[in-house]
Coordinates of C-alpha atoms in Angstrom, one line a residue:
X16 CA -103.9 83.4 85.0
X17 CA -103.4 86.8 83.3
X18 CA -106.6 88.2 85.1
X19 CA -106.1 86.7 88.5
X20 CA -102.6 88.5 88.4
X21 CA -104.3 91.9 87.3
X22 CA -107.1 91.4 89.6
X23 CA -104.2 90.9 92.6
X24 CA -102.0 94.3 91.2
X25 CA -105.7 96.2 91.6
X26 CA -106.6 95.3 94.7
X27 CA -103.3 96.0 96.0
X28 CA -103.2 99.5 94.6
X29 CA -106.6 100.0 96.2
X30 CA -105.3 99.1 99.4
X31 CA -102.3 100.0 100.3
X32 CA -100.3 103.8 101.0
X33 CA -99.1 105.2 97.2
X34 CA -95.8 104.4 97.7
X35 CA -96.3 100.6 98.3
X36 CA -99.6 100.8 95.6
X37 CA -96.6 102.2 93.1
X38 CA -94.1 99.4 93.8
X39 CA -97.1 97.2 93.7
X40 CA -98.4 98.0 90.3
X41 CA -95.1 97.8 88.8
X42 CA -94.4 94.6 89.7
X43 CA -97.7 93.4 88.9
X44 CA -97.0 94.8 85.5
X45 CA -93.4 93.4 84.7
X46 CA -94.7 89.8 86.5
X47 CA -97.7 90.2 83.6
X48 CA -95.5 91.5 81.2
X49 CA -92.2 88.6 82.0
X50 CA -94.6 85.6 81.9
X51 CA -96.7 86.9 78.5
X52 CA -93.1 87.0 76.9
X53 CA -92.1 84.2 78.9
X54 CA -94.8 82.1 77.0
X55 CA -94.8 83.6 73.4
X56 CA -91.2 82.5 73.5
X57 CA -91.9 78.8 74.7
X58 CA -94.8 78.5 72.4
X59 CA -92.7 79.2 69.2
X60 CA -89.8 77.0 70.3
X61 CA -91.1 74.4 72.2
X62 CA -95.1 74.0 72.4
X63 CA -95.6 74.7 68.8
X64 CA -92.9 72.0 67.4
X65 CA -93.9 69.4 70.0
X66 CA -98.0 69.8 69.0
X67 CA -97.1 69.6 65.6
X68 CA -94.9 66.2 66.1
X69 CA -97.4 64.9 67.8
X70 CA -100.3 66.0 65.3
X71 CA -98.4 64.3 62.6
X72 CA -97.5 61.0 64.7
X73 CA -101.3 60.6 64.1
X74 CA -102.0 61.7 60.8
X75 CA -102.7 59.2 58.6
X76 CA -99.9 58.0 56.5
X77 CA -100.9 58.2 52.8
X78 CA -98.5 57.7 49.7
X79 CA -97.8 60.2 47.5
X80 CA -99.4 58.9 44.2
X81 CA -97.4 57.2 41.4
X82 CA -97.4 59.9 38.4
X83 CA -97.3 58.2 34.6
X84 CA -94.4 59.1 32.2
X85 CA -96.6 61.2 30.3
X86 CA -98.7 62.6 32.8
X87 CA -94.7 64.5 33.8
X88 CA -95.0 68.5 34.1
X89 CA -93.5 70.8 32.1
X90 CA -90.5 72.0 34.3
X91 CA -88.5 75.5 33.9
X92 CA -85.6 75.8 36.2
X93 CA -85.2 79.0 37.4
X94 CA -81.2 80.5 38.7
X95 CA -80.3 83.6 39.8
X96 CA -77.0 83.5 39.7
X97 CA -74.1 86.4 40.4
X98 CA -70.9 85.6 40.5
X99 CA -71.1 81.5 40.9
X100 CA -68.7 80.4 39.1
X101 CA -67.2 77.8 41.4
X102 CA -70.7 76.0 41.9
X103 CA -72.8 76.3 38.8
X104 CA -71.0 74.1 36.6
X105 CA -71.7 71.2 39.2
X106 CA -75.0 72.4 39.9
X107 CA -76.2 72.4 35.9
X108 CA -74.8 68.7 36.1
X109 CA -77.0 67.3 39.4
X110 CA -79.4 68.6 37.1
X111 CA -79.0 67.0 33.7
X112 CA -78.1 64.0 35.8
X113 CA -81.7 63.8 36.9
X114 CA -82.9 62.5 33.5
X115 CA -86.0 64.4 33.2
X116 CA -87.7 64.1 29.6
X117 CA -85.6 66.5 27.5
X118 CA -89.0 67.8 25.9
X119 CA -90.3 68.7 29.3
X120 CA -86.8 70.2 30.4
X121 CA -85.6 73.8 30.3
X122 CA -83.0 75.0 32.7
X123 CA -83.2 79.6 32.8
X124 CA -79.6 80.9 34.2
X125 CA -80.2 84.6 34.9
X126 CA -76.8 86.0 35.4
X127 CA -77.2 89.4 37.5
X128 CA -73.9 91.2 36.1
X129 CA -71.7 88.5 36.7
X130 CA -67.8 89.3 36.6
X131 CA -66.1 85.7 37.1
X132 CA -66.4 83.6 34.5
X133 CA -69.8 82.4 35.2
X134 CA -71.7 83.5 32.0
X135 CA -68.9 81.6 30.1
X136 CA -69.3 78.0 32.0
X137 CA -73.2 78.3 31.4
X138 CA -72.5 79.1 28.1
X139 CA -70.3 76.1 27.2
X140 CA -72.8 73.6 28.7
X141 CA -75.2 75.7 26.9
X142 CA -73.7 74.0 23.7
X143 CA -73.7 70.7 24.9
X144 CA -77.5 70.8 26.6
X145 CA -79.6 72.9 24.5
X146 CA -82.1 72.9 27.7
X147 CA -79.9 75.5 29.5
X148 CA -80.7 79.1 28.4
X149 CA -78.6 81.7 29.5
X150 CA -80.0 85.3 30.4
X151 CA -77.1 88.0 30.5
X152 CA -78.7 91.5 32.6
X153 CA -76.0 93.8 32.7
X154 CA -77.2 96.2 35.9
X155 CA -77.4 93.9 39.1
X156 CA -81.2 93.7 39.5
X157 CA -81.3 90.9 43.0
X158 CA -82.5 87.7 43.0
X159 CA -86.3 89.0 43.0
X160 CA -86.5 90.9 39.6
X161 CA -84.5 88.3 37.8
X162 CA -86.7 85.3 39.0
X163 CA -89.4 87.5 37.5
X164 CA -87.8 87.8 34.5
X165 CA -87.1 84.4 34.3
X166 CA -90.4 83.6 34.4
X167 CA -92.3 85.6 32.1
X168 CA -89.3 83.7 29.4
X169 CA -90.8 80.3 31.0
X170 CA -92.7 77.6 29.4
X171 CA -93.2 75.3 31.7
X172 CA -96.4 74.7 33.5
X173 CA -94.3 74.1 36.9
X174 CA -91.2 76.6 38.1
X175 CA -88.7 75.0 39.9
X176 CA -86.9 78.0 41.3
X177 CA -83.0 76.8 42.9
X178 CA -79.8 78.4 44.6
X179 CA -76.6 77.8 42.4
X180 CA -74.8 76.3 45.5
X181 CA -78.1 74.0 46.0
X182 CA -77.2 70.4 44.4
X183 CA -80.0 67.9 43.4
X184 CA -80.6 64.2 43.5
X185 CA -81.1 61.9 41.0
X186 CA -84.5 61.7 41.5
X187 CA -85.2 65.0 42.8
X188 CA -86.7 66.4 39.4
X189 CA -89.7 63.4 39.1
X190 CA -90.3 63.7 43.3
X191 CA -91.2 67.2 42.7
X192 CA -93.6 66.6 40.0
X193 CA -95.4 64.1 41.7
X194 CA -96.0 66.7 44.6
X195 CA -98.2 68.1 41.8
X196 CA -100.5 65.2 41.3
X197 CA -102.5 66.6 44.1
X198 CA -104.4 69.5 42.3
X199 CA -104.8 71.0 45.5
X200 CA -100.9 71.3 46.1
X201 CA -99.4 74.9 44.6
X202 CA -96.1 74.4 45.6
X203 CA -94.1 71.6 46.7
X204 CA -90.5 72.4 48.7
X205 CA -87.7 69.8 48.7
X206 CA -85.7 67.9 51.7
X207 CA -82.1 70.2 52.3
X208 CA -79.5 68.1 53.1
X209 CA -76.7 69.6 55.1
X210 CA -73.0 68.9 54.1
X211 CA -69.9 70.2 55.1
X212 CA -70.2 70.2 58.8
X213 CA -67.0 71.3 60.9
X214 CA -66.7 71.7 64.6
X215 CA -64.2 74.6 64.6
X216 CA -67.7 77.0 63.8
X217 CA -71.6 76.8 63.4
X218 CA -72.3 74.3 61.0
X219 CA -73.3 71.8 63.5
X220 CA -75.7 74.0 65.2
X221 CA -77.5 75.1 62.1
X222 CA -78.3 71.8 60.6
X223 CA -79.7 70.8 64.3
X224 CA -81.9 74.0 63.8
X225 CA -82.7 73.4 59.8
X226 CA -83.3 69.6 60.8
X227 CA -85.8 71.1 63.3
X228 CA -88.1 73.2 60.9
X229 CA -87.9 70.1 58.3
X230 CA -89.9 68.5 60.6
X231 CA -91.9 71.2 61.6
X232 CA -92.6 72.5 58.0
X233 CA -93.5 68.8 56.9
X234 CA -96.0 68.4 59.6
X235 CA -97.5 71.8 58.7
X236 CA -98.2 70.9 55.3
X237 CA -99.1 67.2 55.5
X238 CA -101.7 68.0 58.2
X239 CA -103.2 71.6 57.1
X240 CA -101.4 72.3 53.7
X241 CA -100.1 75.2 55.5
X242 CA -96.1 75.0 55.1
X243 CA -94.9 78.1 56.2
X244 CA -92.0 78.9 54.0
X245 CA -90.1 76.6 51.5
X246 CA -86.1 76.7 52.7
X247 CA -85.4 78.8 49.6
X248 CA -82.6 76.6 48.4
X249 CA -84.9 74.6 46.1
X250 CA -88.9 74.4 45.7
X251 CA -91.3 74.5 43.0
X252 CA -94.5 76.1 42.5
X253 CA -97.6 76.2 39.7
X254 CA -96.5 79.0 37.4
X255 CA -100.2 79.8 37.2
X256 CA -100.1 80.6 41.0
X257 CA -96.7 82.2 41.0
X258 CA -97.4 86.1 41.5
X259 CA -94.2 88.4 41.1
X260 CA -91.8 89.2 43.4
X261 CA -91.8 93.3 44.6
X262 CA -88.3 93.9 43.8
X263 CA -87.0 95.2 47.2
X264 CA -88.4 92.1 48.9
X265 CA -85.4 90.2 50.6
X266 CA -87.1 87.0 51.5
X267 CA -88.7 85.9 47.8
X268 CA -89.3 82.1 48.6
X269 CA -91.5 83.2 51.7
X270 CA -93.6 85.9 49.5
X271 CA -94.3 83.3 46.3
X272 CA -95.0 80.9 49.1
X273 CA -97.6 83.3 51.0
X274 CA -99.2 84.3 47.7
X275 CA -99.8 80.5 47.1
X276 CA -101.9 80.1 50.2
X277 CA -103.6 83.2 49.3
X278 CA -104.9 81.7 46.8
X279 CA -106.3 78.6 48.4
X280 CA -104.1 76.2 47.7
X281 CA -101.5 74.1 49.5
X282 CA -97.8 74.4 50.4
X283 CA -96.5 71.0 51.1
X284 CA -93.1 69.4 52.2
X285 CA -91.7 66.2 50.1
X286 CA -89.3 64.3 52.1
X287 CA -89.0 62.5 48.7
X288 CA -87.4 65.0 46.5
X289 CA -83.8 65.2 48.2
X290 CA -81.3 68.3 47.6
X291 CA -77.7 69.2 49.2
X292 CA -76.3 72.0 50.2
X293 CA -73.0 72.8 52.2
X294 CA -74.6 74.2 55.3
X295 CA -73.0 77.3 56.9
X296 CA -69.7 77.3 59.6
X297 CA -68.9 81.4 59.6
X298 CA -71.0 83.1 62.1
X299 CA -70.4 86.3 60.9
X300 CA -71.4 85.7 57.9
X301 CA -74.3 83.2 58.7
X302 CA -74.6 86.8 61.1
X303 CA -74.9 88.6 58.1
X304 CA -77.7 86.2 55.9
X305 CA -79.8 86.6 59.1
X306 CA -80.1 90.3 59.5
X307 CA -81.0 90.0 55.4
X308 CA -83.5 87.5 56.2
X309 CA -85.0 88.9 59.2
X310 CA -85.1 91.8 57.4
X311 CA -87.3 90.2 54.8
X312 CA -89.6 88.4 57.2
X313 CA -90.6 91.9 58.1
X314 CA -91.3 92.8 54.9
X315 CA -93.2 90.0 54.4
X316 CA -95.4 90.4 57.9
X317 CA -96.7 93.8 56.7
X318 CA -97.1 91.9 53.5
X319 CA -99.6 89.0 55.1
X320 CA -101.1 90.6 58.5
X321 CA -104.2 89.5 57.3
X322 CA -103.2 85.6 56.9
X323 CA -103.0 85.8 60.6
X324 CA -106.8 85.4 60.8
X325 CA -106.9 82.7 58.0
X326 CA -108.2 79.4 58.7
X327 CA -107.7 75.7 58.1
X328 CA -104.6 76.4 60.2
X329 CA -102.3 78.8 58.2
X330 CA -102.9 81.8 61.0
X331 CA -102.3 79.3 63.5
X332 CA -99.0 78.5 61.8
X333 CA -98.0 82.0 60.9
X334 CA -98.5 83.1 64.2
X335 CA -97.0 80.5 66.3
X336 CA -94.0 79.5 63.8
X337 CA -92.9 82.5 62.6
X338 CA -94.5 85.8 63.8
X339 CA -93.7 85.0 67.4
X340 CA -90.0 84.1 66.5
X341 CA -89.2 86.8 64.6
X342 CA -90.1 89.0 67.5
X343 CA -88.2 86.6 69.9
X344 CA -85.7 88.8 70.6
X345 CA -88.0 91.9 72.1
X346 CA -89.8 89.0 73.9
X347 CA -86.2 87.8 75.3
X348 CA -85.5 91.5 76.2
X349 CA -88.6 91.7 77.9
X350 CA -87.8 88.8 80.1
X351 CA -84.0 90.0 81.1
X352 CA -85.8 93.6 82.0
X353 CA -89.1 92.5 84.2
X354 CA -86.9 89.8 85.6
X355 CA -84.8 92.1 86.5
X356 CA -87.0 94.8 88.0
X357 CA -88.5 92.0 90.1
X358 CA -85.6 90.8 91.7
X359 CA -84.4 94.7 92.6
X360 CA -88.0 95.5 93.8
X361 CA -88.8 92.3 95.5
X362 CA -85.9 89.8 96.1
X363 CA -86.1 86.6 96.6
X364 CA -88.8 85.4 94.4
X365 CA -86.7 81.9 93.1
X366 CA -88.8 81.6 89.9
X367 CA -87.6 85.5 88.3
X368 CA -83.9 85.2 89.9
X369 CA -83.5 82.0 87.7
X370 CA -84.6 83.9 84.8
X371 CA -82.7 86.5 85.3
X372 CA -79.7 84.8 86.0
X373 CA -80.2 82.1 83.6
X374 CA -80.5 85.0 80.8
X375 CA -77.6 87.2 81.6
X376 CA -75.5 84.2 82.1
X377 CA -76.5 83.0 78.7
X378 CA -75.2 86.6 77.0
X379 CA -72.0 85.9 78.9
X380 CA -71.4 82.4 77.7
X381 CA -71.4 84.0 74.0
X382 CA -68.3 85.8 75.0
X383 CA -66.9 82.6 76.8
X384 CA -67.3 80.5 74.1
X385 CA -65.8 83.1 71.6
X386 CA -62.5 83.1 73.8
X387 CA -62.5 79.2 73.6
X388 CA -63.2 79.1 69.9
X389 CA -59.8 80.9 69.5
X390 CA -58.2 78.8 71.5
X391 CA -59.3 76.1 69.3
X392 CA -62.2 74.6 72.1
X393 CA -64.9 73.6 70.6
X394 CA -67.8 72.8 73.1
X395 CA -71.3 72.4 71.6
X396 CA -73.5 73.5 74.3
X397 CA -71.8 76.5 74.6
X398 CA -71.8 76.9 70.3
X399 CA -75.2 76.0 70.7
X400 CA -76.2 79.3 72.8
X401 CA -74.3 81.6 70.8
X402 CA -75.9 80.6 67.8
X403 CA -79.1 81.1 69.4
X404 CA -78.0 84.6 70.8
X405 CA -76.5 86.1 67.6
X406 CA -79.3 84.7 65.5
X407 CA -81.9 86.5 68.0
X408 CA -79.5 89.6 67.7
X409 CA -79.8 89.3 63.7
X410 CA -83.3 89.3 64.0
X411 CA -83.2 92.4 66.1
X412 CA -81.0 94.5 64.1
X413 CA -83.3 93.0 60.7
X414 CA -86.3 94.6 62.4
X415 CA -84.1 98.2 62.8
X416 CA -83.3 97.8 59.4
X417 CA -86.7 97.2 58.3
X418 CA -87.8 100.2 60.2
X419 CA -85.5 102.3 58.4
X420 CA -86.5 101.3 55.2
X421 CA -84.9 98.8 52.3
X422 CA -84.2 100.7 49.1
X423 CA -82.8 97.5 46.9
X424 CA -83.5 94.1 47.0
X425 CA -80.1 93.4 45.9
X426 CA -77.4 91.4 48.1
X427 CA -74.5 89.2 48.1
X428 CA -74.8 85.8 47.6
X429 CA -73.6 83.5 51.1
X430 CA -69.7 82.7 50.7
X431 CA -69.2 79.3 49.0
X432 CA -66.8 76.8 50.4
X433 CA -66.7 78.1 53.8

């Protein structure tokens, strides 16, 4: 299609007077140029999900394997925590709630300077569970440098590295180790539950788009061992395999997760091993998180380029899940611009007035729905397209920042109790 269409701008420029060959050649170049991006943005969010559903429909449905009571990984729990005093009482507890053999149980709380009380909660539970160790570091290091930390104190032969807000199952602890069973698997993520939904912001919309990559990230792995990412809330990983974090790196889960694969083995999903977390409803701050992230993925690109032209599917997956929607939003700009140029130039071509259209309208509906919001109107469709604008916004002003540089991987955690 691409060389038919550049085939047609040449032979018009041959052709015709210079004035007409000009207009010619650059519409032949936005019409290349609107479909390319056009495609790359239909490919991440709709052609890529849909082959990988179906791919998994007909993958073969094995069991995970039973794993004995003594054949049970050593497990060291790894928190970075700053300033989580409301949460990591509760989350110490979904923890010692699993039941996990005491002698293959240690829980490392790295507390990154905190201020609040935190440092004194872990310590009383400290008394009552000798299995929680606390870790006071007095400068604020970022999640990255104390998870390395944490680490190197480590015993276990498997690091389970969690959020403070991120609660666990009863049977969260034993799911994960069975991901291991597989010697092939290096790290294992869990299932995130959502909790907390409210219609006034985007909590609704976000657990849509988190129960989307679930899906997407467990086909990945069970079909090519190729997950793309563990949510970050809650995996685990061999610590034999786990390679440290560079310190200004804002996306950590993604890097150890890379690094895995790097090494030839397998990132998996485990429906099995079931965590919750209270999803978030501010979009300003969920605004914020984003830009971080984004910010990270970056990073993490220049990182693993050369993953792109890795087999046994992981390029395939980088590419299409990830790469391609972190540059969404130049791709959406693209669109709005040729579109654009195409209806000024040459009116009346149906196909680029509807994209056009359809795209500007789309930025105006953000502003709509922000003036029904405050009137207390709460229409999903609507909250659904400005959480896709403002996320692709994020991402754009992540790749900015990137560009600029990052000087500390140090950041606030997310707002609990939103």
């Amino acid at each position: 299609m691409l060389f038919l269409l550049i085939s047609t701008s040449i032979s018009v420029n041959l052709n015709g007077n210079d004035d007409l060959c000009t207009a010619d050649m650059i519409l032949s170049v936005c019409m290349i140029l609107c479909v390319m991006a056009l495609l790359c943005l239909l490919h991440t969010y709709v052609f890529f999900p849909l082959l990988m559903r179906g791919l998994l429909y007909f993958s073969s449905d094995k069991k995970q394997p039973a794993i004995a009571e003594n054949e049970l990984p050593h497990l060291s729990i790894l928190i970075a925590a700053h300033n989580e005093v409301k949460v990591i009482g509760d989350k110490l507890q979904s923890i010692i709630d699993n039941q996990y053999p005491e002698d293959k149980l240690e829980i490392l709380v790295g507390s990154d300077s905190s201020t609040d009380g935190t440092d004194e909660q872990v310590d009383l539970l400290s008394k009552k569970f000798p299995c929680i160790k606390l870790f006071r570091f007095n400068n604020r290091s970022g999640k990255p440098a104390i998870i390395n930390q944490l680490a190197n104190q480590s015993v276990g032969t498997v690091l389970v590295i969690t959020d403070a807000n991120v609660f666990f199952d009863k049977d969260t602890l034993r799911q994960l180790a069975m991901s291991f069973k597989n010697n092939s698997v290096g790290l294992a993520d869990t299932r995130m539950v959502n909790t907390g939904l409210k219609k006034s912001g985007i909590s609704h919309q976000e657990k849509a788009y988190i129960s989307s990559e679930v899906v997407t990230k467990y086909a990945e792995g069970k079909i090519w061992g190729c997950m793309m990412g563990p949510f970050g809330g809650c995996y685990a990983v061999r610590k034999e395999l786990y390679q440290p974090v560079p310190e200004k790196n804002l996306v950590d889960d993604f890097y150890v997760s890379m690094k895995v694969l790097e090494q030839g083995y397998q990132c998996v999903s485990n429906p099995d091993a079931v965590v919750y977390e209270e999803v978030s409803n501010n979009l300003k701050i969920e605004y914020h998180r984003k830009t971080r992230i984004a910010t990270g993925n970056f990073q993490n690109l220049k990182a693993f380029s050369h993953l792109l032209w890795k087999g046994k599917g992981i390029g395939f997956c980088f590419l299409s899940h990830k790469v391609l929607r972190w540059l969404g939003p130049l791709f959406l700009i693209t669109v709005l611009i040729c579109s654009g140029i195409m209806v000024l130039i040459n009116g009346g071509n149906l196909f680029f007035e509807i994209l056009f259209t359809g795209i500007s309208l789309s930025l105006l509906m953000v502003l709509f729905d922000r003036i029904l919001n405050l009137a207390g109107i709460h229409l999903s469709l609507l909250r659904l397209n400005t959480h896709f604008i403002v996320m692709n916004i994020a991402l754009l002003k992540g790749l900015i920042r990137y560009l600029k540089g990052v000087n500390s991987g140090v950041w606030q955690p997310t707002e609990r109790h939103q």
